[in-house]
PDB file of C-alpha atoms in Angstrom:
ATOM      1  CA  UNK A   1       2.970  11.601 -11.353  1.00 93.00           C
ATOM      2  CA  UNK A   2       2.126   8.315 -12.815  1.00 96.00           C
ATOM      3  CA  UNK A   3      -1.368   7.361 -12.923  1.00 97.00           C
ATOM      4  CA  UNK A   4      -2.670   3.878 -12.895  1.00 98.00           C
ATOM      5  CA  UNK A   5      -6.329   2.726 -14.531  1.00 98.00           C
ATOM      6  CA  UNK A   6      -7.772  -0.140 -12.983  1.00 98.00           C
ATOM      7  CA  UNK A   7     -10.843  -1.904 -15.157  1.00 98.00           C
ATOM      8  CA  UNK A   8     -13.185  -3.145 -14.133  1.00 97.00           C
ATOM      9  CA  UNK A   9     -14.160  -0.832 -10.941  1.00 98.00           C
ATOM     10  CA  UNK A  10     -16.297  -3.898 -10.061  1.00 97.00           C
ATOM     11  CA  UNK A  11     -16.627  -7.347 -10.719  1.00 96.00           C
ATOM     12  CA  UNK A  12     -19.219  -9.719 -10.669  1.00 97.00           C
ATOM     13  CA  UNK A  13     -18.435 -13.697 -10.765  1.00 96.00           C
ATOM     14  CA  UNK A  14     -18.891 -17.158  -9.339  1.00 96.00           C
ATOM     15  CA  UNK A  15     -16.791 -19.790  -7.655  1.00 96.00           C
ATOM     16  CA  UNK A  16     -14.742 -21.221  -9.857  1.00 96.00           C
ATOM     17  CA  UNK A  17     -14.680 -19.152 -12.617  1.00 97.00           C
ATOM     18  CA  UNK A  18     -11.708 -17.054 -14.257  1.00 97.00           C
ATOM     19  CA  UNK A  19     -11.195 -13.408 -13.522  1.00 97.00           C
ATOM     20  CA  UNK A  20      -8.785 -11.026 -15.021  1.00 98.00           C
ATOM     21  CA  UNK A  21      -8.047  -7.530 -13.857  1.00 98.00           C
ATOM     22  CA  UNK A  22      -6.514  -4.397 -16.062  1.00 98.00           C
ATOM     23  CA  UNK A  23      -4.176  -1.995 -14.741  1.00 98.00           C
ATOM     24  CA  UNK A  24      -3.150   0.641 -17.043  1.00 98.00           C
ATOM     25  CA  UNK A  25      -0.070   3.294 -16.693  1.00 98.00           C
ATOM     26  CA  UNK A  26      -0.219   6.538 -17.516  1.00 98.00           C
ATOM     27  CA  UNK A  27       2.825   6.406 -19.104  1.00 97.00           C
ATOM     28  CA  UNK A  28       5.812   3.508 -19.516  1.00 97.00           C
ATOM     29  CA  UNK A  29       6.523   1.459 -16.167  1.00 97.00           C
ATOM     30  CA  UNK A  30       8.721  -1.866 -17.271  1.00 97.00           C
ATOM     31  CA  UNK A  31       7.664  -4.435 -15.052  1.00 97.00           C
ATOM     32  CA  UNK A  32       7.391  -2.083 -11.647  1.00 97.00           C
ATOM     33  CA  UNK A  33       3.948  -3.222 -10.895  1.00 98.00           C
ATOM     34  CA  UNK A  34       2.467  -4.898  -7.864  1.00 98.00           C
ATOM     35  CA  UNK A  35      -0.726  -6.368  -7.056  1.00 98.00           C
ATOM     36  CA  UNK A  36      -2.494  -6.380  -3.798  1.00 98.00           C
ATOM     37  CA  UNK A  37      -5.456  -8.215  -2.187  1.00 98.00           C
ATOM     38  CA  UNK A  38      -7.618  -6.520   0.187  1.00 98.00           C
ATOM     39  CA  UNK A  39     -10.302  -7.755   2.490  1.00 98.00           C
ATOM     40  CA  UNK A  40     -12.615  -5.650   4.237  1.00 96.00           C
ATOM     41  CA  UNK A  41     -11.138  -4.031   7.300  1.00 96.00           C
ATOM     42  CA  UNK A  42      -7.739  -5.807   6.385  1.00 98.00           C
ATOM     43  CA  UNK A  43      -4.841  -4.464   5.647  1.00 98.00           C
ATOM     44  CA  UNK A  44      -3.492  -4.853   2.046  1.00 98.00           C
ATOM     45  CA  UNK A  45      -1.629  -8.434   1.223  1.00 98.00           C
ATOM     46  CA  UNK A  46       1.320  -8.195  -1.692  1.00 98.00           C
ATOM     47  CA  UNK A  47       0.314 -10.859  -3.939  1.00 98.00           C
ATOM     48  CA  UNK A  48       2.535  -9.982  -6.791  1.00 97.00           C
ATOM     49  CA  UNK A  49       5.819  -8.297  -7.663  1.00 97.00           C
ATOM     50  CA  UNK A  50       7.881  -7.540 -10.548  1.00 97.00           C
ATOM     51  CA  UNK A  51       4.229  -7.573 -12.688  1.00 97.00           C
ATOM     52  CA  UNK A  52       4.652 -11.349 -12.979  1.00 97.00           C
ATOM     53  CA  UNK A  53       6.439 -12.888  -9.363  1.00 97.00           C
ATOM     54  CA  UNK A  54       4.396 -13.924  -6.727  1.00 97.00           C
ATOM     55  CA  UNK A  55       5.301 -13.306  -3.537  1.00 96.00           C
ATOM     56  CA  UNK A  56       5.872 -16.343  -1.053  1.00 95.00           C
ATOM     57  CA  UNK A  57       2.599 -17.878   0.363  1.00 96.00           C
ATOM     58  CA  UNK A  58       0.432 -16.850  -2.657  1.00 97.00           C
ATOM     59  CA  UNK A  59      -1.504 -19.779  -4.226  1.00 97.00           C
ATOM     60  CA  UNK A  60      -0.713 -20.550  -7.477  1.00 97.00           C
ATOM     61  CA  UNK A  61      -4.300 -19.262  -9.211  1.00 97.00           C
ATOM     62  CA  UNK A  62      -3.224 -15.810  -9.282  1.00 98.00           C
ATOM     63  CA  UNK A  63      -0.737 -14.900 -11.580  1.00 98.00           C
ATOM     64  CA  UNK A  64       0.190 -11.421 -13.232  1.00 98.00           C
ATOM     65  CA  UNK A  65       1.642 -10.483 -16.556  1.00 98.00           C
ATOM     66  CA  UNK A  66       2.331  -7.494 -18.877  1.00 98.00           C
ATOM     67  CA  UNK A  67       4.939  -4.773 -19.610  1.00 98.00           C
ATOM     68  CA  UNK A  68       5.354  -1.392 -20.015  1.00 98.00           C
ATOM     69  CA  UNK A  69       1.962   0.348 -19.789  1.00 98.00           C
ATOM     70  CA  UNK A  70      -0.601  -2.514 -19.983  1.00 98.00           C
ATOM     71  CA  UNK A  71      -0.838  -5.339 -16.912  1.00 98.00           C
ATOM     72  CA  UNK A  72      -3.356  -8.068 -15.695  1.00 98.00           C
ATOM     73  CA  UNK A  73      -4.322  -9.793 -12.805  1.00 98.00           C
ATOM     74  CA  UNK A  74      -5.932 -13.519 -13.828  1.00 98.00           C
ATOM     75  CA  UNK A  75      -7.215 -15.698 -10.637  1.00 97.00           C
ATOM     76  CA  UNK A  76      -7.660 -18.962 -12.701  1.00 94.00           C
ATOM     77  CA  UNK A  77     -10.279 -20.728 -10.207  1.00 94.00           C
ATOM     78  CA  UNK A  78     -11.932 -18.557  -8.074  1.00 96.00           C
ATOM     79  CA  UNK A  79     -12.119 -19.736  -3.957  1.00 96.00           C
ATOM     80  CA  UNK A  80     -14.591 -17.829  -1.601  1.00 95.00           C
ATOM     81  CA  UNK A  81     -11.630 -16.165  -0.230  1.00 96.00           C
ATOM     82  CA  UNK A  82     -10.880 -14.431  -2.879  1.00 97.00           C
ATOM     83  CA  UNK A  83     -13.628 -12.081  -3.076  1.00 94.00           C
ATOM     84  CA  UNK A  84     -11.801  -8.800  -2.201  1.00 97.00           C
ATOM     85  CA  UNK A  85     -11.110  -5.702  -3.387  1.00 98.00           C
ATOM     86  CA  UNK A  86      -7.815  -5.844  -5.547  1.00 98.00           C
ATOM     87  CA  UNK A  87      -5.269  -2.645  -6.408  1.00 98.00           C
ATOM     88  CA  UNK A  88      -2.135  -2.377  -9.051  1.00 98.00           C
ATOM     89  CA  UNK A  89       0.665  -0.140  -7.898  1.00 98.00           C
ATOM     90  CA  UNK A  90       3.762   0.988  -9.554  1.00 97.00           C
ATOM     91  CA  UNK A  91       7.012   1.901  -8.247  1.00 96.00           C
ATOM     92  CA  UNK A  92       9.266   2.673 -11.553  1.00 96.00           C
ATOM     93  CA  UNK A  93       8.927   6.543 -11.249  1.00 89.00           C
ATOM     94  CA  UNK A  94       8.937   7.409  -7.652  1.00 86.00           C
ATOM     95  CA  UNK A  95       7.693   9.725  -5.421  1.00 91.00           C
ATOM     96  CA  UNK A  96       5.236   9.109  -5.816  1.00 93.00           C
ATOM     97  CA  UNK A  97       4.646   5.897  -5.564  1.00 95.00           C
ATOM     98  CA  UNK A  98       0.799   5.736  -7.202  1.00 97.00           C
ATOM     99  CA  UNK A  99      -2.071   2.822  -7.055  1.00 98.00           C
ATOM    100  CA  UNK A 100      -4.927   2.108  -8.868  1.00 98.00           C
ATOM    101  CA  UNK A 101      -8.585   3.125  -7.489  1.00 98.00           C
ATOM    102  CA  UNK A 102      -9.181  -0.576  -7.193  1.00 98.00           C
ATOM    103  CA  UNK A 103     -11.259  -3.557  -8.341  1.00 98.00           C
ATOM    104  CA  UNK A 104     -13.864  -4.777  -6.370  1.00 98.00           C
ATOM    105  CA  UNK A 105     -14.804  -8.293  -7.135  1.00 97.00           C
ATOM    106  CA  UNK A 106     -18.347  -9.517  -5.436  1.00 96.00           C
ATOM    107  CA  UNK A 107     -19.766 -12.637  -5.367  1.00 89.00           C
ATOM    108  CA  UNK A 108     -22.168 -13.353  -8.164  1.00 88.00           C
TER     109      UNK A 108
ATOM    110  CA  UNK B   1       7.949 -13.190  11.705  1.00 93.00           C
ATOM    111  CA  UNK B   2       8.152  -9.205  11.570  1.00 95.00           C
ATOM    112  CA  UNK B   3       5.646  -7.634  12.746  1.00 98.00           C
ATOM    113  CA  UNK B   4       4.415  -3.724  12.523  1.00 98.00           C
ATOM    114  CA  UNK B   5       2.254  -2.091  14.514  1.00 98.00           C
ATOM    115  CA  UNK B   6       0.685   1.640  14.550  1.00 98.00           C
ATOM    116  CA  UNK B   7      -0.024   3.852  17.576  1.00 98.00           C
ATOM    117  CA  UNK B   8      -1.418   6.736  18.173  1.00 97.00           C
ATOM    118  CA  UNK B   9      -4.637   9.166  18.773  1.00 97.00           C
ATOM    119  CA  UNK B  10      -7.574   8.322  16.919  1.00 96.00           C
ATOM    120  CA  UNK B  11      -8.917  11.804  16.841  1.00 98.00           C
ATOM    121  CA  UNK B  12      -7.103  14.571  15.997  1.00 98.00           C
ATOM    122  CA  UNK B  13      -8.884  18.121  16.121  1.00 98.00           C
ATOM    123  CA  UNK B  14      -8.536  20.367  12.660  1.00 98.00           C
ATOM    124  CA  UNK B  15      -5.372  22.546  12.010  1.00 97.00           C
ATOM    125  CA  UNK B  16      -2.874  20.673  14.600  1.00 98.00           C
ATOM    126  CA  UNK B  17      -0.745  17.923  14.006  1.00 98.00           C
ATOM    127  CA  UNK B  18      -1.292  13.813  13.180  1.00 98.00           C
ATOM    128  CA  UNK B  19       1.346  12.138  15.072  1.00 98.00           C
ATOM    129  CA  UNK B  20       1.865   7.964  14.696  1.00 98.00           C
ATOM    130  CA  UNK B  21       4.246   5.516  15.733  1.00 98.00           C
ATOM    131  CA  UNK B  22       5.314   2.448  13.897  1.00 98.00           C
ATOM    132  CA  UNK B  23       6.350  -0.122  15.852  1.00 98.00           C
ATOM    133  CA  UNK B  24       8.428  -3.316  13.994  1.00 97.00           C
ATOM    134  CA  UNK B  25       9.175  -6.411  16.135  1.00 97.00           C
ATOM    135  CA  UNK B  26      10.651  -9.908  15.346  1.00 95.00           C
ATOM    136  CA  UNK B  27      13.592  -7.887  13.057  1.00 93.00           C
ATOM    137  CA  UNK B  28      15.681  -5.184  12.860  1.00 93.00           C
ATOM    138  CA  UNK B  29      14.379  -1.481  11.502  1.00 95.00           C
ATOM    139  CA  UNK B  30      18.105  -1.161  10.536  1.00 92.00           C
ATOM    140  CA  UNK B  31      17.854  -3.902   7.668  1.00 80.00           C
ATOM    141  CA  UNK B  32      20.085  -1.816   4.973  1.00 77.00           C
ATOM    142  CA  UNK B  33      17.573  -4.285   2.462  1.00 85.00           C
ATOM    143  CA  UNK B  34      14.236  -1.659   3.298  1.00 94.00           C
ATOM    144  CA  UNK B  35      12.582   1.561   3.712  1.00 95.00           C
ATOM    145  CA  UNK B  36       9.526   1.797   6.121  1.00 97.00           C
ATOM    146  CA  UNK B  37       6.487   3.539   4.830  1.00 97.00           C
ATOM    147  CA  UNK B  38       3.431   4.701   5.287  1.00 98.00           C
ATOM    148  CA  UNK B  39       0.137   4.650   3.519  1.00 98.00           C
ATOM    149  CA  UNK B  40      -3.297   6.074   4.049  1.00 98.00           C
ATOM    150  CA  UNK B  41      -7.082   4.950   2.887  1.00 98.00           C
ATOM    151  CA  UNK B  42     -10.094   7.361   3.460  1.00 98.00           C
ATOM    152  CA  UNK B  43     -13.093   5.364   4.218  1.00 97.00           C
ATOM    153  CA  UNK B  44     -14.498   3.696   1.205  1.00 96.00           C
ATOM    154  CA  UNK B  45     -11.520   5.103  -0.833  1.00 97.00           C
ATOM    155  CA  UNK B  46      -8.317   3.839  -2.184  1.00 97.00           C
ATOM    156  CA  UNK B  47      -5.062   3.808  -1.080  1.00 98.00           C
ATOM    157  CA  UNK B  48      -2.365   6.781  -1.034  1.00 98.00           C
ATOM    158  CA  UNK B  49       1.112   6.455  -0.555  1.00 97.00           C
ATOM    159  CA  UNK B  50       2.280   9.305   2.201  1.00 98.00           C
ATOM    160  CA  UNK B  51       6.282   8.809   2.474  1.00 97.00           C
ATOM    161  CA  UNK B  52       9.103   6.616   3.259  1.00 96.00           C
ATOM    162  CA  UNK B  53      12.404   6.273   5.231  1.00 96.00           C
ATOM    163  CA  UNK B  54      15.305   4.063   5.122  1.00 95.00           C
ATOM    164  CA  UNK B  55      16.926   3.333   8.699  1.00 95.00           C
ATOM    165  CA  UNK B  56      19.806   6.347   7.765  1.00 94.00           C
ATOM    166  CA  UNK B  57      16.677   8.973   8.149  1.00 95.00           C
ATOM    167  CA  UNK B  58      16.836   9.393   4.311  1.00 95.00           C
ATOM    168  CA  UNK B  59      13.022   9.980   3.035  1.00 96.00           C
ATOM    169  CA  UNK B  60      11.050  10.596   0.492  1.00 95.00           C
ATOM    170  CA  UNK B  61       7.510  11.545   0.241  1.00 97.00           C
ATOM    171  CA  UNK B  62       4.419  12.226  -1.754  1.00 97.00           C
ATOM    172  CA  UNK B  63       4.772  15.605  -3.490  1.00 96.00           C
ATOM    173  CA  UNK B  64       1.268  16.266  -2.846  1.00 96.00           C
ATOM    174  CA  UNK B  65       1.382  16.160   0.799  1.00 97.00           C
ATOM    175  CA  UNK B  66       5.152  17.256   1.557  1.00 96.00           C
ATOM    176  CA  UNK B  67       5.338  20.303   2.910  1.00 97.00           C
ATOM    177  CA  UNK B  68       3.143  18.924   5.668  1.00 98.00           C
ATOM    178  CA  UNK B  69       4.562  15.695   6.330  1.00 98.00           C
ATOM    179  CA  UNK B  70       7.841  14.829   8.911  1.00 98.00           C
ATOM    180  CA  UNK B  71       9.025  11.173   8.916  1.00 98.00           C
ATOM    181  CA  UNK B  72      11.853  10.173  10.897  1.00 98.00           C
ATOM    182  CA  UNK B  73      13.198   6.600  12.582  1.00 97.00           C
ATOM    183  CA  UNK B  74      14.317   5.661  15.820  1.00 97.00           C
ATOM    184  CA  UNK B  75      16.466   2.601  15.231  1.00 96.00           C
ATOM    185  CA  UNK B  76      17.194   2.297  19.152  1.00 96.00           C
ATOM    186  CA  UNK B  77      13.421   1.617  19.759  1.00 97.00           C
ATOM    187  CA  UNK B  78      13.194   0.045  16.247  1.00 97.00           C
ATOM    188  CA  UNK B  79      10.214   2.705  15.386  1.00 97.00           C
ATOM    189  CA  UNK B  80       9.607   4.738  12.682  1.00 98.00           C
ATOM    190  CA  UNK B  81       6.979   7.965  13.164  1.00 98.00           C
ATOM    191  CA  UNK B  82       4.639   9.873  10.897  1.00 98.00           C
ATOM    192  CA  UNK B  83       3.928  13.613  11.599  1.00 98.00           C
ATOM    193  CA  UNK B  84       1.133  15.335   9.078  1.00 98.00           C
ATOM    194  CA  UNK B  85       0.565  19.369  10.386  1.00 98.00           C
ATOM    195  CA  UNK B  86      -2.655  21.330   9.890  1.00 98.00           C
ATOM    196  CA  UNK B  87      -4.680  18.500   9.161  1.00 98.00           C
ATOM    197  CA  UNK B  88      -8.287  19.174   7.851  1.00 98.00           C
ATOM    198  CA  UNK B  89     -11.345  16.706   7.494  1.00 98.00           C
ATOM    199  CA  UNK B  90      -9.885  15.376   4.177  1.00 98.00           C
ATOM    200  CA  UNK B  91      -6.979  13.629   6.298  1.00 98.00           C
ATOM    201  CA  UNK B  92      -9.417  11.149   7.704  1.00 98.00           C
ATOM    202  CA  UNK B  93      -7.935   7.948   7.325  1.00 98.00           C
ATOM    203  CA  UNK B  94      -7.189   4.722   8.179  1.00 98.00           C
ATOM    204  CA  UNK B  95      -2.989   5.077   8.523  1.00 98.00           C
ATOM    205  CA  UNK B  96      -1.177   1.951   7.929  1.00 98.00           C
ATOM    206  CA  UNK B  97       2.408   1.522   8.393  1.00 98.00           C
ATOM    207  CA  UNK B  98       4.417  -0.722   5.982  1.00 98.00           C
ATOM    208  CA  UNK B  99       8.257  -2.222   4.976  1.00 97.00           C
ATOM    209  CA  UNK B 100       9.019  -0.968   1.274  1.00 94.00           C
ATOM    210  CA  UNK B 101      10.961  -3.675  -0.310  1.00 91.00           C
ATOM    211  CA  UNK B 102      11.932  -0.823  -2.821  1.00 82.00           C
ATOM    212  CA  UNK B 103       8.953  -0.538  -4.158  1.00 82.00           C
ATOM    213  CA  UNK B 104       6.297  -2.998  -3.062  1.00 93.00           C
ATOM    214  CA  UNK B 105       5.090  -2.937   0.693  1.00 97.00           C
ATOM    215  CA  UNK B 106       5.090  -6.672   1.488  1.00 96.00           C
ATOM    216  CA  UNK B 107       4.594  -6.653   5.031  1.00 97.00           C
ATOM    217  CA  UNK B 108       2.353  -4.507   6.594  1.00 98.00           C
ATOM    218  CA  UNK B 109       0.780  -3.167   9.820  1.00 98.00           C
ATOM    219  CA  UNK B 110      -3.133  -3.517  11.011  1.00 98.00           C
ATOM    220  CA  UNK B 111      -4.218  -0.013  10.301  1.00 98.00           C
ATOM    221  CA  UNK B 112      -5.223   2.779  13.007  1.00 98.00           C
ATOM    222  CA  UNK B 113      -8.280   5.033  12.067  1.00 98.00           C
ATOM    223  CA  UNK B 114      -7.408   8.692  12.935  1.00 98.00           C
ATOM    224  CA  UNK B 115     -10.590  11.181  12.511  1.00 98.00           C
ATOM    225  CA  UNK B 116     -10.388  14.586  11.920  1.00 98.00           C
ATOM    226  CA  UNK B 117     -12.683  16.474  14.095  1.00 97.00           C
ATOM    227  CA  UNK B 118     -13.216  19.172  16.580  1.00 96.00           C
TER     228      UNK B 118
END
């Protein structure tokens, strides 16, 4: 199975400011990657597909990038509603389908 | 807008069998675009992918929990079901139900805690 490395675990940072997120693969994924935003008891939102797509509804802040075994999430100008807890998942090698242990990101 | 939406027993006593229902409304189960899944967080954990179905009854699951999990569809009630047998504590979970767009889960349902506990 594929295992993904998110860094940082947690997060620290203010409104406004710029945040990036590193998922790692355990091994080569292409762009199979997917990001997701979750909010305490909430159920996981699909922000991006494809490593770099967002999906439909997602502002314009977050954006993904990265190939192969290295990714990031960047949210260029942090809102209050983005302070969540955020997981990578890839879905090149399946089953199983494998996430990340997650990055929580607090307010500072 | 599609909806999903899980069902079934909160508490489930050790060694029998975790049964949920996921129901979809505002589309069709039998989309030949999707497989349905279902996913799984222990509280305070991350999340863990259990198994998926397309609307044909073809699945596929997590290795690690296969020989205990059963998913099947009912396209004529537009439901798909998760069974997991001889559950212990460690199956404590909130369950959540979810369409696969081959890969990402883009649409998903609320959640339903089940607790493992006699």
């Amino acid at each position: 199975a594929i295992r993904m490395t998110q860094s940082p675990s947690s997060l620290s940072a203010s409104t406004g400011d710029r945040v990036t997120i590193t998922c790692r693969a355990s091994q080569g994924i292409s762009s199979y990657l997917a990001w997701y935003q979750q909010k305490p008891g909430k159920a996981p939102k699909l922000l991006i597909y494809a490593a770099s797509t967002l999906q439909s509804g997602v502002p314009s802040r977050f954006s993904g990038s990265g190939s192969g075994t290295d990714f990031t999430l960047t949210i260029s100008c942090l809102q209050s509603e983005d302070f969540a807890t955020y997981y990578c998942q890839q879905y090149y090698s399946y089953p199983p389908y494998s996430f990340g242990q997650g990055t929580k990101l607090e307010i500072k | 807008q599609l909806q999903l939406q899980e069902s079934g027993p909160g508490l489930v006593k050790p060694s029998e069998t975790l049964s949920l229902t996921c129901t979809v409304s505002g589309g069709s189960i039998s989309s030949s675009s999707y497989y349905w899944g279902w996913i799984r967080q222990p509280p305070g954990k991350g999340l863990e992918w259990i198994g998926s179905i397309y609307y044909s009854g073809s699945t596929y699951y997590n290795p690690s929990l296969k020989s205990r999990v059963t998913i099947s569809v009912d396209t004529s009630k537009n439901q798909f079901s998760l069974k997991l047998s001889s559950v212990t504590a460690a199956d404590t979970a909130v369950y959540y139900c979810a369409r696969d767009d081959y890969g990402g889960f883009d649409i998903w349902g609320q959640g339903t805690m089940v607790t493992v506990s006699s």
